[in-house]
Amino acid sequence: MENIDIKEGYLSFLGYKTYYRIVNPNGKKIPLVILHGGPGSTHNSYEVLDDCAFAYDRPIVRYDQIGCGLSSLDSPHPYLWHASTWRDELSNLREKLNLNRIHLRGHSWGGRLALLYRINRKPDGVVSLTLSSTLSSASLWREETHHLLSYLPKEEKEVLLKAERENDFSSLEYSNAYEHYYRLFIGGPFKKGIDPDCLTREKKKGDEAYLTAWGPCEFNPTGTLKDYEVTSRRNEIKCPVLLLSGERDESTPYQNKVRYEALSTKKKWCLYPNSRHRTYIDFQKKFEEDLFSFLDENDTEGMNNED
């Protein structure tokens, strides 16, 4: 029997397929489109917000960007992993699903994509923008994440910096040190049978997309996105903007402060105490309240904030 509360399928794009999933497709409010992180992660973890689609009567649209998850590619495609590809994919998704008016939320890399899409394409119908634990400057991200390494034991910090200098991330010592960084500033660990299935089920990551676009080191972008800098262009955004981040987030409070102050439109910033990169999990209930109340507030006002 078909689940009428969830619509999913595939959209053709550049000769490939983009998997999409819409929860409460018949909701009465303006849809929320969520852009996942990475590049090369998946939509999976954002399924923790599924119940909100019904509680707030709002369709929630997610998709796996090509090259990862249910949109994985079987052979190498390094020429695809540029910002323009992902911007085009989002445009294609909106066109083929008739998403004329949307709220757009991007997490981590998804926030970068949302900014690049909003600033460079200036698309119609983006009612509001939510930037969740993201970045607007690759160089500032590098500075701030290197500062976070100071919170690790000295020997772990040295292992991570040595791997970066030598471009060799293959050692067990590196894996252990990075896992500690991950637990401190990103998220997890999650356990099957205890945590929601969407956080623990196996997923196919887009390693090629991540390595080509960002690089092998979380703290030092060397790929096609290494020159990503849009902070100075924030005044080109006219719609309301919500910033969401954590105190222990690798998207550090300072980075979010710089972004917040650069905005000249209606704006709000929610900073969650003792929360890491995945604020929507660490502070799920408060995160949901803040996000969906912001969307409700701007369903009507957004009509007057088109570019």
Short mmCIF file of C-alpha atoms in Angstrom, two decimals:
data_model
loop_
_atom_site.label_atom_id
_atom_site.label_comp_id
_atom_site.label_asym_id
_atom_site.label_seq_id
_atom_site.Cartn_x
_atom_site.Cartn_y
_atom_site.Cartn_z
CA MET A 1 0.00 0.00 0.00
CA GLU A 2 1.36 3.41 -0.94
CA ASN A 3 2.26 5.73 1.92
CA ILE A 4 0.27 8.88 1.15
CA ASP A 5 2.18 10.80 3.83
CA ILE A 6 5.55 10.40 2.09
CA LYS A 7 6.24 10.89 -1.60
CA GLU A 8 9.58 9.74 -2.96
CA GLY A 9 11.13 9.08 -6.32
CA TYR A 10 13.85 10.09 -8.77
CA LEU A 11 14.34 13.11 -11.01
CA SER A 12 16.47 13.08 -14.16
CA PHE A 13 19.47 15.41 -14.00
CA LEU A 14 22.43 15.60 -16.42
CA GLY A 15 21.68 12.03 -17.49
CA TYR A 16 21.77 10.85 -13.86
CA LYS A 17 19.11 10.61 -11.16
CA THR A 18 18.42 12.66 -8.04
CA TYR A 19 16.54 10.86 -5.26
CA TYR A 20 13.97 12.99 -3.41
CA ARG A 21 11.68 12.47 -0.42
CA ILE A 22 8.74 14.69 0.56
CA VAL A 23 7.07 14.25 3.95
CA ASN A 24 3.46 15.50 4.18
CA PRO A 25 3.36 16.46 0.47
CA ASN A 26 -0.18 17.82 0.88
CA GLY A 27 0.69 20.15 3.75
CA LYS A 28 -0.90 23.58 3.43
CA LYS A 29 2.10 25.78 4.23
CA ILE A 30 5.06 26.74 2.04
CA PRO A 31 7.42 23.74 1.68
CA LEU A 32 10.74 23.59 3.50
CA VAL A 33 13.59 22.33 1.29
CA ILE A 34 16.58 20.93 3.22
CA LEU A 35 20.08 20.74 1.74
CA HIS A 36 22.31 18.13 3.37
CA GLY A 37 25.97 18.45 4.28
CA GLY A 38 29.15 17.02 2.84
CA PRO A 39 29.58 17.42 -0.03
CA GLY A 40 28.82 13.73 -0.23
CA SER A 41 26.71 13.10 2.87
CA THR A 42 23.01 12.15 2.64
CA HIS A 43 19.55 13.32 3.69
CA ASN A 44 19.25 10.50 6.26
CA SER A 45 19.81 12.26 9.59
CA TYR A 46 17.31 15.02 8.78
CA GLU A 47 14.53 12.46 8.97
CA VAL A 48 14.50 13.23 12.71
CA LEU A 49 12.41 16.25 11.65
CA ASP A 50 9.72 14.15 9.91
CA ASP A 51 7.11 14.62 12.63
CA CYS A 52 7.40 18.39 12.25
CA ALA A 53 5.97 18.16 8.74
CA PHE A 54 2.66 17.09 10.27
CA ALA A 55 2.84 19.06 13.51
CA TYR A 56 3.31 22.29 11.53
CA ASP A 57 1.33 21.21 8.43
CA ARG A 58 4.31 21.95 6.18
CA PRO A 59 5.79 19.73 3.44
CA ILE A 60 9.45 18.93 4.07
CA VAL A 61 11.50 18.19 0.95
CA ARG A 62 14.85 16.42 1.12
CA TYR A 63 17.04 14.88 -1.53
CA ASP A 64 20.38 13.15 -1.91
CA GLN A 65 22.69 15.24 -4.06
CA ILE A 66 24.08 13.26 -6.99
CA GLY A 67 27.11 11.20 -6.13
CA CYS A 68 25.90 10.08 -2.71
CA GLY A 69 23.18 8.16 -0.89
CA LEU A 70 20.33 6.98 -3.10
CA SER A 71 21.69 9.25 -5.86
CA SER A 72 25.05 7.47 -5.90
CA LEU A 73 27.02 7.06 -9.12
CA ASP A 74 28.80 3.81 -9.96
CA SER A 75 31.79 5.20 -11.85
CA PRO A 76 34.19 8.14 -11.29
CA HIS A 77 32.85 11.59 -12.22
CA PRO A 78 35.42 14.11 -10.88
CA TYR A 79 34.40 16.74 -13.44
CA LEU A 80 30.98 17.06 -11.76
CA TRP A 81 32.09 18.22 -8.35
CA HIS A 82 31.84 21.98 -8.71
CA ALA A 83 29.42 24.41 -7.09
CA SER A 84 27.63 24.96 -10.41
CA THR A 85 26.60 21.29 -10.56
CA TRP A 86 24.87 21.40 -7.19
CA ARG A 87 23.25 24.76 -7.92
CA ASP A 88 21.88 23.36 -11.17
CA GLU A 89 20.61 20.27 -9.38
CA LEU A 90 18.67 22.39 -6.88
CA SER A 91 17.16 24.43 -9.73
CA ASN A 92 16.21 21.19 -11.49
CA LEU A 93 14.57 19.83 -8.34
CA ARG A 94 12.48 22.97 -7.86
CA GLU A 95 11.38 23.04 -11.49
CA LYS A 96 10.41 19.38 -11.74
CA LEU A 97 8.62 19.26 -8.36
CA ASN A 98 6.88 22.62 -8.98
CA LEU A 99 8.43 24.14 -5.87
CA ASN A 100 7.65 27.71 -6.84
CA ARG A 101 7.78 29.13 -3.32
CA ILE A 102 10.03 27.58 -0.68
CA HIS A 103 11.79 28.12 2.58
CA LEU A 104 15.39 26.97 2.06
CA ARG A 105 17.47 25.46 4.86
CA GLY A 106 21.06 24.31 4.42
CA HIS A 107 23.18 22.50 6.98
CA SER A 108 27.00 22.67 6.88
CA TRP A 109 27.93 22.25 3.18
CA GLY A 110 24.21 22.61 2.47
CA GLY A 111 24.36 26.11 3.94
CA ARG A 112 27.18 27.00 1.58
CA LEU A 113 25.12 25.66 -1.30
CA ALA A 114 22.10 27.67 -0.15
CA LEU A 115 24.20 30.85 -0.09
CA LEU A 116 25.77 30.19 -3.49
CA TYR A 117 22.35 29.46 -4.96
CA ARG A 118 20.71 32.50 -3.38
CA ILE A 119 23.51 34.96 -4.17
CA ASN A 120 24.64 33.80 -7.60
CA ARG A 121 21.33 32.66 -9.06
CA LYS A 122 19.03 35.14 -7.30
CA PRO A 123 16.12 32.73 -7.80
CA ASP A 124 12.50 33.76 -7.41
CA GLY A 125 10.36 32.27 -4.70
CA VAL A 126 12.89 31.75 -1.88
CA VAL A 127 10.81 33.09 1.01
CA SER A 128 13.45 32.65 3.72
CA LEU A 129 16.91 31.22 4.25
CA THR A 130 18.03 29.13 7.23
CA LEU A 131 21.79 28.68 7.64
CA SER A 132 22.47 25.82 10.01
CA SER A 133 26.03 25.27 11.32
CA THR A 134 27.59 26.44 8.08
CA LEU A 135 30.26 28.77 6.71
CA SER A 136 30.51 31.74 4.40
CA SER A 137 34.32 31.83 4.24
CA ALA A 138 36.62 28.86 3.60
CA SER A 139 39.61 30.78 4.93
CA LEU A 140 37.87 31.67 8.20
CA TRP A 141 36.71 28.06 8.54
CA ARG A 142 40.33 26.97 8.26
CA GLU A 143 41.44 29.42 10.96
CA GLU A 144 38.64 28.52 13.36
CA THR A 145 38.85 24.73 12.99
CA HIS A 146 42.60 24.88 13.54
CA HIS A 147 41.87 26.81 16.72
CA LEU A 148 39.55 23.99 17.82
CA LEU A 149 42.46 21.56 17.57
CA SER A 150 43.90 23.31 20.62
CA TYR A 151 41.19 21.65 22.73
CA LEU A 152 42.55 18.21 21.89
CA PRO A 153 45.40 16.55 23.80
CA LYS A 154 48.72 17.84 22.50
CA GLU A 155 49.73 14.51 20.94
CA GLU A 156 46.44 14.26 19.03
CA LYS A 157 46.74 17.83 17.74
CA GLU A 158 50.26 17.09 16.52
CA VAL A 159 49.09 13.93 14.75
CA LEU A 160 46.36 15.86 12.89
CA LEU A 161 48.67 18.71 11.91
CA LYS A 162 51.38 16.29 10.75
CA ALA A 163 48.86 14.46 8.56
CA GLU A 164 47.78 17.77 7.05
CA ARG A 165 51.36 18.88 6.35
CA GLU A 166 52.33 15.57 4.77
CA ASN A 167 48.97 15.00 3.06
CA ASP A 168 48.86 11.50 4.54
CA PHE A 169 45.68 10.60 6.43
CA SER A 170 46.11 6.83 6.43
CA SER A 171 47.48 6.14 9.92
CA LEU A 172 45.53 4.63 12.80
CA GLU A 173 46.76 7.48 15.00
CA TYR A 174 45.15 9.99 12.62
CA SER A 175 41.87 8.06 12.59
CA ASN A 176 41.75 7.94 16.38
CA ALA A 177 42.60 11.63 16.79
CA TYR A 178 40.07 12.68 14.17
CA GLU A 179 37.39 10.51 15.80
CA HIS A 180 38.00 12.39 19.06
CA TYR A 181 37.67 15.73 17.23
CA TYR A 182 34.47 14.45 15.60
CA ARG A 183 32.90 13.48 18.93
CA LEU A 184 33.83 16.82 20.50
CA PHE A 185 32.70 19.18 17.75
CA ILE A 186 30.48 17.34 15.24
CA GLY A 187 28.28 14.61 16.69
CA GLY A 188 27.59 11.05 17.78
CA PRO A 189 28.21 8.33 18.60
CA PHE A 190 24.86 6.79 17.70
CA LYS A 191 23.79 3.26 18.65
CA LYS A 192 21.46 0.91 16.82
CA GLY A 193 18.34 0.05 18.76
CA ILE A 194 18.72 3.17 20.91
CA ASP A 195 18.98 6.09 18.53
CA PRO A 196 16.60 6.71 15.59
CA ASP A 197 17.13 4.41 12.62
CA CYS A 198 17.92 7.35 10.33
CA LEU A 199 21.04 8.05 12.41
CA THR A 200 22.39 4.49 12.38
CA ARG A 201 21.35 2.81 9.13
CA GLU A 202 24.03 2.23 6.54
CA LYS A 203 24.44 4.97 3.98
CA LYS A 204 26.54 5.37 0.88
CA LYS A 205 28.71 8.44 1.17
CA GLY A 206 29.98 10.35 -1.82
CA ASP A 207 33.68 10.16 -1.05
CA GLU A 208 34.70 11.30 -4.52
CA ALA A 209 32.50 14.39 -4.27
CA TYR A 210 33.94 15.30 -0.87
CA LEU A 211 37.58 14.70 -1.79
CA THR A 212 37.29 16.57 -5.11
CA ALA A 213 35.29 19.54 -3.85
CA TRP A 214 36.70 19.96 -0.33
CA GLY A 215 39.77 17.73 0.02
CA PRO A 216 40.99 15.00 2.38
CA CYS A 217 41.33 17.28 5.42
CA GLU A 218 38.34 18.71 7.29
CA PHE A 219 40.42 21.65 8.53
CA ASN A 220 42.02 22.74 5.27
CA PRO A 221 40.01 23.00 2.02
CA THR A 222 42.12 22.19 -1.05
CA GLY A 223 39.45 21.19 -3.60
CA THR A 224 37.20 23.08 -5.98
CA LEU A 225 35.51 24.92 -3.09
CA LYS A 226 38.76 26.13 -1.50
CA ASP A 227 38.18 29.73 -2.65
CA TYR A 228 34.61 29.88 -1.36
CA GLU A 229 34.13 33.37 0.10
CA VAL A 230 30.70 35.04 0.18
CA THR A 231 30.61 36.95 3.48
CA SER A 232 31.07 40.29 1.73
CA ARG A 233 28.09 39.57 -0.52
CA ARG A 234 25.58 39.00 2.27
CA ASN A 235 23.88 42.33 1.56
CA GLU A 236 22.65 40.78 -1.71
CA ILE A 237 20.28 38.59 0.33
CA LYS A 238 16.92 40.29 0.76
CA CYS A 239 14.80 37.57 2.38
CA PRO A 240 14.70 36.88 6.16
CA VAL A 241 17.60 34.77 7.44
CA LEU A 242 17.82 32.44 10.44
CA LEU A 243 21.19 31.29 11.78
CA LEU A 244 21.37 28.14 13.92
CA SER A 245 24.61 26.94 15.53
CA GLY A 246 26.13 25.43 18.67
CA GLU A 247 28.65 26.66 21.22
CA ARG A 248 30.84 23.59 20.59
CA ASP A 249 30.16 23.58 16.86
CA GLU A 250 32.98 23.46 14.33
CA SER A 251 30.91 26.20 12.74
CA THR A 252 32.15 28.30 15.62
CA PRO A 253 30.29 31.14 17.34
CA TYR A 254 32.79 33.62 15.90
CA GLN A 255 32.08 32.49 12.33
CA ASN A 256 28.35 32.86 12.92
CA LYS A 257 28.85 36.28 14.52
CA VAL A 258 30.70 37.45 11.40
CA ARG A 259 27.88 36.11 9.18
CA TYR A 260 25.17 37.62 11.36
CA GLU A 261 26.73 41.07 11.40
CA ALA A 262 27.23 41.01 7.61
CA LEU A 263 23.50 40.56 6.98
CA SER A 264 21.42 43.66 6.30
CA THR A 265 18.01 41.97 6.07
CA LYS A 266 15.63 40.71 8.77
CA LYS A 267 17.66 38.19 10.76
CA LYS A 268 17.79 36.00 13.87
CA TRP A 269 20.55 33.87 15.42
CA CYS A 270 19.95 30.95 17.80
CA LEU A 271 23.07 29.70 19.60
CA TYR A 272 22.62 26.43 21.51
CA PRO A 273 24.69 25.92 24.68
CA ASN A 274 27.07 22.96 24.76
CA SER A 275 25.84 21.81 21.34
CA ARG A 276 28.01 20.45 18.56
CA HIS A 277 27.70 20.63 14.76
CA ARG A 278 24.46 18.65 14.61
CA THR A 279 22.36 21.04 16.65
CA TYR A 280 19.19 19.52 15.21
CA ILE A 281 20.07 16.36 17.15
CA ASP A 282 21.85 17.71 20.25
CA PHE A 283 19.07 20.28 20.88
CA GLN A 284 16.33 18.71 18.78
CA LYS A 285 13.20 20.02 20.54
CA LYS A 286 14.44 23.62 20.88
CA PHE A 287 15.87 23.51 17.36
CA GLU A 288 12.49 22.46 15.96
CA GLU A 289 10.65 25.17 17.88
CA ASP A 290 13.06 27.87 16.69
CA LEU A 291 13.11 26.73 13.07
CA PHE A 292 9.41 26.19 12.52
CA SER A 293 8.29 29.27 14.42
CA PHE A 294 10.63 31.29 12.17
CA LEU A 295 9.10 29.70 9.08
CA ASP A 296 5.57 30.40 10.33
CA GLU A 297 6.46 34.03 11.03
CA ASN A 298 7.75 34.51 7.49
CA ASP A 299 5.24 32.61 5.37
CA THR A 300 3.40 35.86 4.65
CA GLU A 301 6.16 38.40 5.09
CA GLY A 302 8.28 36.52 2.56
CA MET A 303 5.87 37.56 -0.19
CA ASN A 304 7.30 41.06 0.08
CA ASN A 305 10.96 40.01 0.09
CA GLU A 306 11.47 38.75 -3.43
CA ASP A 307 14.51 39.86 -5.41
#
